[in-house]
PDB file of C-alpha atoms in Angstrom:
ATOM      1  CA  UNK A   1      83.487  46.745   9.760  1.00 63.00           C
ATOM      2  CA  UNK A   2      86.635  48.789   9.364  1.00 73.00           C
ATOM      3  CA  UNK A   3      89.368  50.375  11.462  1.00 73.00           C
ATOM      4  CA  UNK A   4      87.957  53.951  11.434  1.00 73.00           C
ATOM      5  CA  UNK A   5      87.552  55.556  14.879  1.00 76.00           C
ATOM      6  CA  UNK A   6      84.844  58.222  15.160  1.00 73.00           C
ATOM      7  CA  UNK A   7      84.232  60.631  18.070  1.00 74.00           C
ATOM      8  CA  UNK A   8      80.810  61.786  16.758  1.00 74.00           C
ATOM      9  CA  UNK A   9      77.824  59.421  16.847  1.00 72.00           C
ATOM     10  CA  UNK A  10      76.109  60.890  13.758  1.00 73.00           C
ATOM     11  CA  UNK A  11      79.269  60.572  11.657  1.00 69.00           C
ATOM     12  CA  UNK A  12      79.726  57.004  12.906  1.00 73.00           C
ATOM     13  CA  UNK A  13      76.097  56.136  12.002  1.00 76.00           C
ATOM     14  CA  UNK A  14      76.461  57.642   8.535  1.00 74.00           C
ATOM     15  CA  UNK A  15      79.713  55.722   7.981  1.00 67.00           C
ATOM     16  CA  UNK A  16      78.121  52.455   9.116  1.00 71.00           C
ATOM     17  CA  UNK A  17      75.167  53.096   6.786  1.00 72.00           C
ATOM     18  CA  UNK A  18      77.583  53.562   3.891  1.00 73.00           C
ATOM     19  CA  UNK A  19      79.205  50.242   4.728  1.00 67.00           C
ATOM     20  CA  UNK A  20      75.832  48.502   4.859  1.00 67.00           C
ATOM     21  CA  UNK A  21      74.727  50.059   1.567  1.00 70.00           C
ATOM     22  CA  UNK A  22      77.967  49.060  -0.093  1.00 69.00           C
ATOM     23  CA  UNK A  23      77.589  45.529   1.256  1.00 66.00           C
ATOM     24  CA  UNK A  24      73.996  45.360  -0.025  1.00 66.00           C
ATOM     25  CA  UNK A  25      75.075  46.478  -3.492  1.00 59.00           C
ATOM     26  CA  UNK A  26      77.838  43.840  -3.554  1.00 66.00           C
ATOM     27  CA  UNK A  27      75.402  41.123  -2.443  1.00 64.00           C
ATOM     28  CA  UNK A  28      72.949  42.191  -5.138  1.00 60.00           C
ATOM     29  CA  UNK A  29      75.664  42.084  -7.751  1.00 58.00           C
ATOM     30  CA  UNK A  30      76.754  38.701  -6.450  1.00 59.00           C
ATOM     31  CA  UNK A  31      73.170  37.435  -6.685  1.00 60.00           C
ATOM     32  CA  UNK A  32      72.913  38.694 -10.250  1.00 54.00           C
ATOM     33  CA  UNK A  33      76.241  37.115 -11.116  1.00 66.00           C
ATOM     34  CA  UNK A  34      75.231  33.872  -9.368  1.00 67.00           C
ATOM     35  CA  UNK A  35      71.882  33.841 -11.164  1.00 71.00           C
ATOM     36  CA  UNK A  36      73.638  34.410 -14.497  1.00 71.00           C
ATOM     37  CA  UNK A  37      76.127  31.673 -13.787  1.00 74.00           C
ATOM     38  CA  UNK A  38      73.304  29.318 -12.776  1.00 79.00           C
ATOM     39  CA  UNK A  39      71.334  30.071 -15.935  1.00 82.00           C
ATOM     40  CA  UNK A  40      74.462  29.558 -18.026  1.00 81.00           C
ATOM     41  CA  UNK A  41      75.091  26.247 -16.273  1.00 80.00           C
ATOM     42  CA  UNK A  42      71.488  25.177 -16.929  1.00 82.00           C
ATOM     43  CA  UNK A  43      71.785  26.170 -20.578  1.00 84.00           C
ATOM     44  CA  UNK A  44      75.022  24.238 -20.998  1.00 85.00           C
ATOM     45  CA  UNK A  45      73.415  21.221 -19.288  1.00 86.00           C
ATOM     46  CA  UNK A  46      70.396  21.427 -21.608  1.00 86.00           C
ATOM     47  CA  UNK A  47      72.664  21.567 -24.648  1.00 87.00           C
ATOM     48  CA  UNK A  48      74.682  18.620 -23.339  1.00 87.00           C
ATOM     49  CA  UNK A  49      71.501  16.601 -22.683  1.00 87.00           C
ATOM     50  CA  UNK A  50      70.213  17.424 -26.151  1.00 87.00           C
ATOM     51  CA  UNK A  51      73.479  16.308 -27.752  1.00 88.00           C
ATOM     52  CA  UNK A  52      73.459  13.122 -25.678  1.00 87.00           C
ATOM     53  CA  UNK A  53      69.883  12.286 -26.635  1.00 86.00           C
ATOM     54  CA  UNK A  54      70.628  12.988 -30.276  1.00 86.00           C
ATOM     55  CA  UNK A  55      73.674  10.707 -30.182  1.00 87.00           C
ATOM     56  CA  UNK A  56      71.726   8.000 -28.359  1.00 84.00           C
ATOM     57  CA  UNK A  57      68.947   8.208 -30.962  1.00 82.00           C
ATOM     58  CA  UNK A  58      71.491   7.965 -33.768  1.00 83.00           C
ATOM     59  CA  UNK A  59      73.145   4.935 -32.177  1.00 83.00           C
ATOM     60  CA  UNK A  60      69.766   3.282 -31.510  1.00 78.00           C
ATOM     61  CA  UNK A  61      68.766   3.786 -35.147  1.00 77.00           C
ATOM     62  CA  UNK A  62      72.090   2.351 -36.349  1.00 78.00           C
ATOM     63  CA  UNK A  63      71.665  -0.663 -34.047  1.00 74.00           C
ATOM     64  CA  UNK A  64      68.066  -1.102 -35.197  1.00 62.00           C
ATOM     65  CA  UNK A  65      69.068  -0.980 -38.858  1.00 67.00           C
ATOM     66  CA  UNK A  66      71.915  -3.389 -38.143  1.00 66.00           C
ATOM     67  CA  UNK A  67      69.484  -5.819 -36.506  1.00 60.00           C
ATOM     68  CA  UNK A  68      67.075  -5.413 -39.431  1.00 59.00           C
ATOM     69  CA  UNK A  69      69.843  -6.372 -41.860  1.00 60.00           C
ATOM     70  CA  UNK A  70      71.034  -9.170 -39.576  1.00 57.00           C
ATOM     71  CA  UNK A  71      67.576 -10.707 -39.233  1.00 56.00           C
ATOM     72  CA  UNK A  72      66.530 -10.068 -42.815  1.00 57.00           C
ATOM     73  CA  UNK A  73      63.936  -7.371 -42.068  1.00 57.00           C
ATOM     74  CA  UNK A  74      65.420  -4.548 -44.144  1.00 58.00           C
ATOM     75  CA  UNK A  75      63.194  -5.170 -47.187  1.00 57.00           C
ATOM     76  CA  UNK A  76      66.235  -6.093 -49.275  1.00 58.00           C
ATOM     77  CA  UNK A  77      64.411  -9.049 -50.807  1.00 60.00           C
ATOM     78  CA  UNK A  78      63.812 -12.677 -50.037  1.00 64.00           C
ATOM     79  CA  UNK A  79      64.835 -15.996 -51.525  1.00 63.00           C
ATOM     80  CA  UNK A  80      63.748 -15.126 -55.083  1.00 70.00           C
ATOM     81  CA  UNK A  81      65.634 -11.821 -55.149  1.00 75.00           C
ATOM     82  CA  UNK A  82      68.749 -13.402 -53.654  1.00 71.00           C
ATOM     83  CA  UNK A  83      68.758 -16.218 -56.197  1.00 75.00           C
ATOM     84  CA  UNK A  84      68.240 -13.817 -59.098  1.00 81.00           C
ATOM     85  CA  UNK A  85      71.068 -11.572 -57.888  1.00 82.00           C
ATOM     86  CA  UNK A  86      73.387 -14.550 -57.496  1.00 79.00           C
ATOM     87  CA  UNK A  87      72.610 -15.762 -61.012  1.00 82.00           C
ATOM     88  CA  UNK A  88      73.106 -12.256 -62.433  1.00 86.00           C
ATOM     89  CA  UNK A  89      76.534 -12.154 -60.796  1.00 86.00           C
ATOM     90  CA  UNK A  90      77.361 -15.511 -62.385  1.00 83.00           C
ATOM     91  CA  UNK A  91      76.337 -14.164 -65.825  1.00 85.00           C
ATOM     92  CA  UNK A  92      78.363 -10.963 -65.359  1.00 88.00           C
ATOM     93  CA  UNK A  93      81.432 -13.009 -64.430  1.00 85.00           C
ATOM     94  CA  UNK A  94      81.009 -15.214 -67.467  1.00 85.00           C
ATOM     95  CA  UNK A  95      80.327 -18.341 -65.431  1.00 81.00           C
ATOM     96  CA  UNK A  96      76.748 -18.701 -66.714  1.00 82.00           C
ATOM     97  CA  UNK A  97      75.305 -18.231 -70.195  1.00 87.00           C
ATOM     98  CA  UNK A  98      72.321 -15.883 -70.580  1.00 86.00           C
ATOM     99  CA  UNK A  99      70.257 -18.775 -71.912  1.00 87.00           C
ATOM    100  CA  UNK A 100      71.050 -20.773 -68.760  1.00 86.00           C
ATOM    101  CA  UNK A 101      70.062 -17.788 -66.633  1.00 84.00           C
ATOM    102  CA  UNK A 102      66.628 -17.532 -68.286  1.00 86.00           C
ATOM    103  CA  UNK A 103      66.079 -21.294 -68.078  1.00 85.00           C
ATOM    104  CA  UNK A 104      66.914 -21.464 -64.367  1.00 81.00           C
ATOM    105  CA  UNK A 105      64.875 -18.322 -63.666  1.00 83.00           C
ATOM    106  CA  UNK A 106      61.823 -19.892 -65.312  1.00 84.00           C
ATOM    107  CA  UNK A 107      62.353 -23.114 -63.307  1.00 79.00           C
ATOM    108  CA  UNK A 108      62.632 -21.148 -60.080  1.00 76.00           C
ATOM    109  CA  UNK A 109      59.464 -19.155 -60.762  1.00 78.00           C
ATOM    110  CA  UNK A 110      57.576 -22.364 -61.508  1.00 74.00           C
ATOM    111  CA  UNK A 111      58.943 -23.970 -58.339  1.00 70.00           C
ATOM    112  CA  UNK A 112      57.861 -20.987 -56.227  1.00 67.00           C
ATOM    113  CA  UNK A 113      54.397 -20.966 -57.791  1.00 69.00           C
ATOM    114  CA  UNK A 114      53.867 -24.665 -57.051  1.00 66.00           C
ATOM    115  CA  UNK A 115      55.559 -24.600 -53.643  1.00 59.00           C
ATOM    116  CA  UNK A 116      57.846 -27.469 -54.616  1.00 59.00           C
ATOM    117  CA  UNK A 117      61.587 -27.532 -54.174  1.00 58.00           C
ATOM    118  CA  UNK A 118      63.853 -27.122 -57.163  1.00 60.00           C
ATOM    119  CA  UNK A 119      66.697 -28.724 -55.220  1.00 59.00           C
ATOM    120  CA  UNK A 120      68.499 -25.445 -54.567  1.00 62.00           C
ATOM    121  CA  UNK A 121      67.423 -25.063 -50.927  1.00 61.00           C
ATOM    122  CA  UNK A 122      67.829 -28.642 -49.730  1.00 59.00           C
ATOM    123  CA  UNK A 123      70.116 -31.651 -49.994  1.00 55.00           C
ATOM    124  CA  UNK A 124      69.134 -33.925 -52.865  1.00 61.00           C
ATOM    125  CA  UNK A 125      67.036 -36.922 -51.689  1.00 60.00           C
ATOM    126  CA  UNK A 126      65.348 -35.380 -48.572  1.00 76.00           C
ATOM    127  CA  UNK A 127      61.578 -34.913 -49.221  1.00 69.00           C
ATOM    128  CA  UNK A 128      61.119 -31.538 -47.522  1.00 74.00           C
ATOM    129  CA  UNK A 129      59.394 -28.351 -48.760  1.00 77.00           C
ATOM    130  CA  UNK A 130      61.391 -25.491 -50.222  1.00 75.00           C
ATOM    131  CA  UNK A 131      62.242 -22.446 -48.111  1.00 80.00           C
ATOM    132  CA  UNK A 132      59.430 -20.229 -49.498  1.00 79.00           C
ATOM    133  CA  UNK A 133      56.931 -22.999 -48.745  1.00 83.00           C
ATOM    134  CA  UNK A 134      58.233 -23.346 -45.171  1.00 89.00           C
ATOM    135  CA  UNK A 135      57.927 -19.563 -44.762  1.00 90.00           C
ATOM    136  CA  UNK A 136      54.322 -19.758 -45.965  1.00 90.00           C
ATOM    137  CA  UNK A 137      53.524 -22.610 -43.546  1.00 93.00           C
ATOM    138  CA  UNK A 138      54.925 -20.642 -40.598  1.00 96.00           C
ATOM    139  CA  UNK A 139      52.805 -17.639 -41.579  1.00 96.00           C
ATOM    140  CA  UNK A 140      49.768 -19.952 -41.650  1.00 96.00           C
ATOM    141  CA  UNK A 141      50.625 -21.122 -38.113  1.00 97.00           C
ATOM    142  CA  UNK A 142      50.775 -17.492 -36.975  1.00 97.00           C
ATOM    143  CA  UNK A 143      47.347 -16.901 -38.504  1.00 96.00           C
ATOM    144  CA  UNK A 144      46.072 -19.826 -36.416  1.00 96.00           C
ATOM    145  CA  UNK A 145      47.173 -17.919 -33.326  1.00 96.00           C
ATOM    146  CA  UNK A 146      50.527 -19.512 -32.508  1.00 96.00           C
ATOM    147  CA  UNK A 147      53.249 -17.309 -30.968  1.00 95.00           C
ATOM    148  CA  UNK A 148      51.679 -13.863 -31.593  1.00 94.00           C
ATOM    149  CA  UNK A 149      54.637 -12.108 -29.949  1.00 92.00           C
ATOM    150  CA  UNK A 150      57.149 -13.746 -32.273  1.00 90.00           C
ATOM    151  CA  UNK A 151      54.917 -13.039 -35.264  1.00 93.00           C
ATOM    152  CA  UNK A 152      54.698  -9.332 -34.385  1.00 91.00           C
ATOM    153  CA  UNK A 153      58.492  -9.101 -34.066  1.00 87.00           C
ATOM    154  CA  UNK A 154      58.752 -10.239 -37.693  1.00 87.00           C
ATOM    155  CA  UNK A 155      55.841  -8.042 -38.823  1.00 88.00           C
ATOM    156  CA  UNK A 156      53.752 -11.193 -39.377  1.00 92.00           C
ATOM    157  CA  UNK A 157      55.668 -11.816 -42.587  1.00 90.00           C
ATOM    158  CA  UNK A 158      58.386 -14.213 -43.718  1.00 90.00           C
ATOM    159  CA  UNK A 159      57.728 -14.665 -47.430  1.00 84.00           C
ATOM    160  CA  UNK A 160      59.723 -12.282 -49.574  1.00 76.00           C
ATOM    161  CA  UNK A 161      62.132 -11.504 -46.721  1.00 80.00           C
ATOM    162  CA  UNK A 162      65.488 -12.767 -45.505  1.00 77.00           C
ATOM    163  CA  UNK A 163      64.234 -13.016 -41.918  1.00 82.00           C
ATOM    164  CA  UNK A 164      65.844 -15.854 -40.016  1.00 82.00           C
ATOM    165  CA  UNK A 165      63.848 -18.940 -39.154  1.00 89.00           C
ATOM    166  CA  UNK A 166      64.854 -19.827 -35.595  1.00 91.00           C
ATOM    167  CA  UNK A 167      63.944 -22.328 -32.900  1.00 93.00           C
ATOM    168  CA  UNK A 168      60.666 -20.573 -32.009  1.00 93.00           C
ATOM    169  CA  UNK A 169      59.501 -20.565 -35.634  1.00 94.00           C
ATOM    170  CA  UNK A 170      60.419 -24.249 -36.038  1.00 95.00           C
ATOM    171  CA  UNK A 171      58.517 -25.104 -32.841  1.00 96.00           C
ATOM    172  CA  UNK A 172      55.519 -23.087 -34.058  1.00 96.00           C
ATOM    173  CA  UNK A 173      55.502 -24.847 -37.439  1.00 96.00           C
ATOM    174  CA  UNK A 174      55.827 -28.358 -36.016  1.00 96.00           C
ATOM    175  CA  UNK A 175      53.211 -27.769 -33.310  1.00 97.00           C
ATOM    176  CA  UNK A 176      50.737 -26.406 -35.867  1.00 97.00           C
ATOM    177  CA  UNK A 177      51.229 -29.696 -37.757  1.00 96.00           C
ATOM    178  CA  UNK A 178      50.478 -31.612 -34.511  1.00 97.00           C
ATOM    179  CA  UNK A 179      54.090 -32.689 -34.022  1.00 97.00           C
ATOM    180  CA  UNK A 180      54.923 -32.878 -30.327  1.00 97.00           C
ATOM    181  CA  UNK A 181      58.206 -31.109 -29.625  1.00 96.00           C
ATOM    182  CA  UNK A 182      59.949 -28.986 -27.016  1.00 95.00           C
ATOM    183  CA  UNK A 183      62.491 -26.161 -26.921  1.00 96.00           C
ATOM    184  CA  UNK A 184      65.410 -26.383 -24.516  1.00 96.00           C
ATOM    185  CA  UNK A 185      67.470 -23.250 -23.981  1.00 96.00           C
ATOM    186  CA  UNK A 186      71.108 -23.749 -22.937  1.00 97.00           C
ATOM    187  CA  UNK A 187      71.327 -20.077 -22.115  1.00 94.00           C
ATOM    188  CA  UNK A 188      74.787 -19.980 -20.593  1.00 95.00           C
ATOM    189  CA  UNK A 189      78.025 -21.910 -20.518  1.00 96.00           C
ATOM    190  CA  UNK A 190      78.208 -24.928 -18.202  1.00 96.00           C
ATOM    191  CA  UNK A 191      81.875 -25.776 -18.682  1.00 96.00           C
ATOM    192  CA  UNK A 192      85.359 -24.241 -18.892  1.00 95.00           C
ATOM    193  CA  UNK A 193      86.288 -21.789 -21.652  1.00 95.00           C
ATOM    194  CA  UNK A 194      82.671 -21.084 -22.579  1.00 95.00           C
ATOM    195  CA  UNK A 195      81.771 -24.694 -23.439  1.00 97.00           C
ATOM    196  CA  UNK A 196      78.408 -26.445 -23.043  1.00 97.00           C
ATOM    197  CA  UNK A 197      78.922 -30.000 -21.704  1.00 97.00           C
ATOM    198  CA  UNK A 198      75.338 -30.074 -20.367  1.00 97.00           C
ATOM    199  CA  UNK A 199      74.118 -29.738 -23.957  1.00 97.00           C
ATOM    200  CA  UNK A 200      76.142 -32.813 -24.981  1.00 98.00           C
ATOM    201  CA  UNK A 201      74.897 -34.777 -21.956  1.00 97.00           C
ATOM    202  CA  UNK A 202      71.268 -33.937 -22.764  1.00 97.00           C
ATOM    203  CA  UNK A 203      71.664 -35.132 -26.336  1.00 96.00           C
ATOM    204  CA  UNK A 204      73.372 -38.344 -25.176  1.00 95.00           C
ATOM    205  CA  UNK A 205      70.401 -39.077 -22.906  1.00 94.00           C
ATOM    206  CA  UNK A 206      67.980 -38.272 -25.733  1.00 94.00           C
ATOM    207  CA  UNK A 207      69.515 -40.789 -28.116  1.00 92.00           C
ATOM    208  CA  UNK A 208      70.250 -43.383 -25.388  1.00 89.00           C
ATOM    209  CA  UNK A 209      66.661 -43.741 -24.185  1.00 82.00           C
ATOM    210  CA  UNK A 210      66.005 -46.532 -26.719  1.00 74.00           C
ATOM    211  CA  UNK A 211      69.394 -48.194 -26.322  1.00 72.00           C
ATOM    212  CA  UNK A 212      69.377 -51.928 -25.674  1.00 69.00           C
ATOM    213  CA  UNK A 213      72.350 -54.203 -25.148  1.00 67.00           C
ATOM    214  CA  UNK A 214      75.997 -53.248 -25.626  1.00 75.00           C
ATOM    215  CA  UNK A 215      76.083 -52.726 -29.356  1.00 78.00           C
ATOM    216  CA  UNK A 216      78.758 -50.259 -30.440  1.00 82.00           C
ATOM    217  CA  UNK A 217      76.410 -48.658 -32.971  1.00 84.00           C
ATOM    218  CA  UNK A 218      72.828 -47.856 -31.969  1.00 84.00           C
ATOM    219  CA  UNK A 219      70.353 -47.109 -34.742  1.00 85.00           C
ATOM    220  CA  UNK A 220      67.543 -45.228 -33.016  1.00 87.00           C
ATOM    221  CA  UNK A 221      64.155 -44.152 -34.312  1.00 88.00           C
ATOM    222  CA  UNK A 222      64.589 -40.767 -32.613  1.00 91.00           C
ATOM    223  CA  UNK A 223      64.287 -37.861 -35.087  1.00 93.00           C
ATOM    224  CA  UNK A 224      67.186 -35.445 -35.608  1.00 96.00           C
ATOM    225  CA  UNK A 225      67.490 -32.421 -33.325  1.00 97.00           C
ATOM    226  CA  UNK A 226      67.308 -28.829 -34.534  1.00 97.00           C
ATOM    227  CA  UNK A 227      70.290 -26.852 -33.159  1.00 97.00           C
ATOM    228  CA  UNK A 228      70.213 -23.047 -33.146  1.00 95.00           C
ATOM    229  CA  UNK A 229      72.760 -20.446 -32.150  1.00 92.00           C
ATOM    230  CA  UNK A 230      73.303 -16.811 -33.050  1.00 87.00           C
ATOM    231  CA  UNK A 231      73.300 -16.501 -36.817  1.00 81.00           C
ATOM    232  CA  UNK A 232      73.100 -20.169 -37.782  1.00 88.00           C
ATOM    233  CA  UNK A 233      71.138 -23.394 -37.397  1.00 91.00           C
ATOM    234  CA  UNK A 234      72.260 -26.997 -37.870  1.00 94.00           C
ATOM    235  CA  UNK A 235      70.867 -30.519 -37.534  1.00 95.00           C
ATOM    236  CA  UNK A 236      72.127 -33.012 -34.946  1.00 97.00           C
ATOM    237  CA  UNK A 237      71.756 -36.539 -36.356  1.00 95.00           C
ATOM    238  CA  UNK A 238      73.613 -38.495 -33.667  1.00 94.00           C
ATOM    239  CA  UNK A 239      76.294 -38.560 -30.990  1.00 95.00           C
ATOM    240  CA  UNK A 240      79.476 -40.550 -30.396  1.00 94.00           C
ATOM    241  CA  UNK A 241      80.729 -41.628 -26.992  1.00 92.00           C
ATOM    242  CA  UNK A 242      84.447 -42.391 -27.093  1.00 91.00           C
ATOM    243  CA  UNK A 243      86.288 -44.951 -24.977  1.00 89.00           C
ATOM    244  CA  UNK A 244      87.596 -42.145 -22.789  1.00 92.00           C
ATOM    245  CA  UNK A 245      83.954 -41.014 -22.232  1.00 91.00           C
ATOM    246  CA  UNK A 246      84.319 -37.830 -24.294  1.00 95.00           C
ATOM    247  CA  UNK A 247      81.309 -36.940 -26.425  1.00 97.00           C
ATOM    248  CA  UNK A 248      81.141 -35.873 -30.053  1.00 96.00           C
ATOM    249  CA  UNK A 249      78.031 -34.609 -31.849  1.00 97.00           C
ATOM    250  CA  UNK A 250      77.296 -35.702 -35.408  1.00 95.00           C
ATOM    251  CA  UNK A 251      75.985 -32.619 -37.187  1.00 95.00           C
ATOM    252  CA  UNK A 252      74.694 -31.812 -40.657  1.00 92.00           C
ATOM    253  CA  UNK A 253      75.678 -28.222 -41.419  1.00 88.00           C
ATOM    254  CA  UNK A 254      74.011 -26.328 -44.299  1.00 81.00           C
ATOM    255  CA  UNK A 255      77.168 -24.242 -44.469  1.00 79.00           C
ATOM    256  CA  UNK A 256      79.131 -27.330 -45.540  1.00 81.00           C
ATOM    257  CA  UNK A 257      79.760 -27.463 -49.333  1.00 75.00           C
ATOM    258  CA  UNK A 258      77.340 -29.835 -51.063  1.00 73.00           C
ATOM    259  CA  UNK A 259      80.210 -31.729 -52.714  1.00 76.00           C
ATOM    260  CA  UNK A 260      81.530 -32.615 -49.245  1.00 81.00           C
ATOM    261  CA  UNK A 261      78.095 -33.774 -48.101  1.00 80.00           C
ATOM    262  CA  UNK A 262      77.769 -35.945 -51.210  1.00 80.00           C
ATOM    263  CA  UNK A 263      80.854 -37.898 -50.108  1.00 83.00           C
ATOM    264  CA  UNK A 264      78.887 -39.161 -47.097  1.00 82.00           C
ATOM    265  CA  UNK A 265      76.571 -41.057 -49.472  1.00 79.00           C
ATOM    266  CA  UNK A 266      79.401 -43.214 -50.791  1.00 80.00           C
ATOM    267  CA  UNK A 267      79.741 -46.833 -49.713  1.00 79.00           C
ATOM    268  CA  UNK A 268      83.326 -46.447 -48.525  1.00 82.00           C
ATOM    269  CA  UNK A 269      83.450 -43.204 -46.580  1.00 81.00           C
ATOM    270  CA  UNK A 270      86.906 -41.751 -46.044  1.00 80.00           C
ATOM    271  CA  UNK A 271      87.802 -40.868 -42.478  1.00 78.00           C
ATOM    272  CA  UNK A 272      88.566 -37.298 -43.543  1.00 80.00           C
ATOM    273  CA  UNK A 273      84.967 -36.870 -44.738  1.00 80.00           C
ATOM    274  CA  UNK A 274      83.658 -37.575 -41.234  1.00 85.00           C
ATOM    275  CA  UNK A 275      85.490 -34.511 -39.911  1.00 86.00           C
ATOM    276  CA  UNK A 276      82.689 -32.439 -41.426  1.00 85.00           C
ATOM    277  CA  UNK A 277      80.227 -34.246 -39.144  1.00 90.00           C
ATOM    278  CA  UNK A 278      82.057 -34.409 -35.834  1.00 94.00           C
ATOM    279  CA  UNK A 279      81.828 -31.565 -33.321  1.00 95.00           C
ATOM    280  CA  UNK A 280      83.453 -31.956 -29.909  1.00 96.00           C
ATOM    281  CA  UNK A 281      82.661 -29.978 -26.758  1.00 96.00           C
ATOM    282  CA  UNK A 282      85.446 -27.522 -27.560  1.00 96.00           C
ATOM    283  CA  UNK A 283      83.930 -26.799 -30.988  1.00 95.00           C
ATOM    284  CA  UNK A 284      80.687 -25.334 -29.610  1.00 96.00           C
ATOM    285  CA  UNK A 285      81.488 -22.125 -27.728  1.00 95.00           C
ATOM    286  CA  UNK A 286      78.690 -19.750 -28.613  1.00 94.00           C
ATOM    287  CA  UNK A 287      77.145 -17.912 -25.683  1.00 94.00           C
ATOM    288  CA  UNK A 288      73.757 -19.612 -26.081  1.00 95.00           C
ATOM    289  CA  UNK A 289      72.267 -22.638 -27.836  1.00 96.00           C
ATOM    290  CA  UNK A 290      68.657 -23.680 -28.351  1.00 96.00           C
ATOM    291  CA  UNK A 291      67.433 -27.055 -29.532  1.00 97.00           C
ATOM    292  CA  UNK A 292      64.072 -28.299 -30.785  1.00 97.00           C
ATOM    293  CA  UNK A 293      63.522 -31.999 -30.051  1.00 97.00           C
ATOM    294  CA  UNK A 294      60.608 -34.025 -31.438  1.00 96.00           C
ATOM    295  CA  UNK A 295      58.836 -36.345 -28.990  1.00 94.00           C
ATOM    296  CA  UNK A 296      55.842 -37.705 -30.905  1.00 94.00           C
ATOM    297  CA  UNK A 297      52.460 -36.452 -32.093  1.00 96.00           C
ATOM    298  CA  UNK A 298      49.738 -34.266 -30.584  1.00 97.00           C
ATOM    299  CA  UNK A 299      46.007 -34.839 -30.320  1.00 96.00           C
ATOM    300  CA  UNK A 300      43.695 -32.061 -31.478  1.00 95.00           C
ATOM    301  CA  UNK A 301      43.088 -31.091 -27.851  1.00 96.00           C
ATOM    302  CA  UNK A 302      46.816 -30.990 -27.093  1.00 96.00           C
ATOM    303  CA  UNK A 303      47.419 -28.797 -30.130  1.00 96.00           C
ATOM    304  CA  UNK A 304      44.812 -26.299 -28.910  1.00 96.00           C
ATOM    305  CA  UNK A 305      46.383 -26.285 -25.437  1.00 96.00           C
ATOM    306  CA  UNK A 306      49.847 -25.640 -26.847  1.00 95.00           C
ATOM    307  CA  UNK A 307      48.531 -22.867 -29.072  1.00 96.00           C
ATOM    308  CA  UNK A 308      47.073 -21.187 -26.010  1.00 95.00           C
ATOM    309  CA  UNK A 309      50.330 -21.678 -24.086  1.00 93.00           C
ATOM    310  CA  UNK A 310      52.290 -20.039 -26.923  1.00 93.00           C
ATOM    311  CA  UNK A 311      50.587 -16.700 -26.170  1.00 92.00           C
ATOM    312  CA  UNK A 312      53.360 -16.263 -23.598  1.00 88.00           C
ATOM    313  CA  UNK A 313      56.205 -18.242 -25.098  1.00 83.00           C
ATOM    314  CA  UNK A 314      58.730 -19.761 -22.710  1.00 84.00           C
ATOM    315  CA  UNK A 315      61.432 -22.374 -23.187  1.00 87.00           C
ATOM    316  CA  UNK A 316      62.959 -24.833 -20.735  1.00 93.00           C
ATOM    317  CA  UNK A 317      66.239 -23.443 -19.454  1.00 94.00           C
ATOM    318  CA  UNK A 318      69.319 -25.497 -18.642  1.00 95.00           C
ATOM    319  CA  UNK A 319      70.844 -24.894 -16.210  1.00 92.00           C
TER     320      UNK A 319
END
């Protein structure tokens, strides 16, 4: 214990006892210090965990609100509110007279009440319902029992919102109208640089199934294909196969200015106008694409079966 040499046993015992007592006191103090340090460490950890959870909750809420805005679920108004705001901006900038604003507002309200299209949400000449009417028809399909999971994600409501209409909603609407269709999910790239050559090959096979002979131009009875990717949807109306075997989709894009689309109705189409239509493999590089392809009509029994199958909605995946 120490270097002290004692000649008396009692003195030695007393000295050893002092050492032991001193050691016990030090150990007790160490335990107290250790316990304090441990409690402090636990407290710091609790504070750190609390801060982390608070930050995670804040980030989750920001992401949730971002998704709500992105998918039109932030209660910022639907088609009517958007159109009114756009017209108000035009009046404020002097590009529209107040009288014109009130006239167009009255026309829009009448169009919404009747469920007919005023021409503002579609290309002139296609006999399709207006956007609010399509939203209403999808809600009716949900009420029939189609795709309950998708309906709940959108709070069972589309009218009066800016919520996106995607491939699942299009499938639900068409199936409720006894149109036989299928969803194919090209969920990952199948070519270099994030391209999707398998998507192009599928569409070539779709339009080639009725091909006869060696005619350069094939006019098929196959309906257009609905093409969806993150943030946008387009319509595939055909495909070109070049001499070098490369493929090019022919696409109608609602993001294309209407004046450019009108040029396609002219007898003598300029080659430059066709650039709006053509999309090569290198032009489609989104992470994921979904298509809805029409295949015919459904019997009443088939419609019921597909409604039941939509309780757990799945799409075909390629690859």
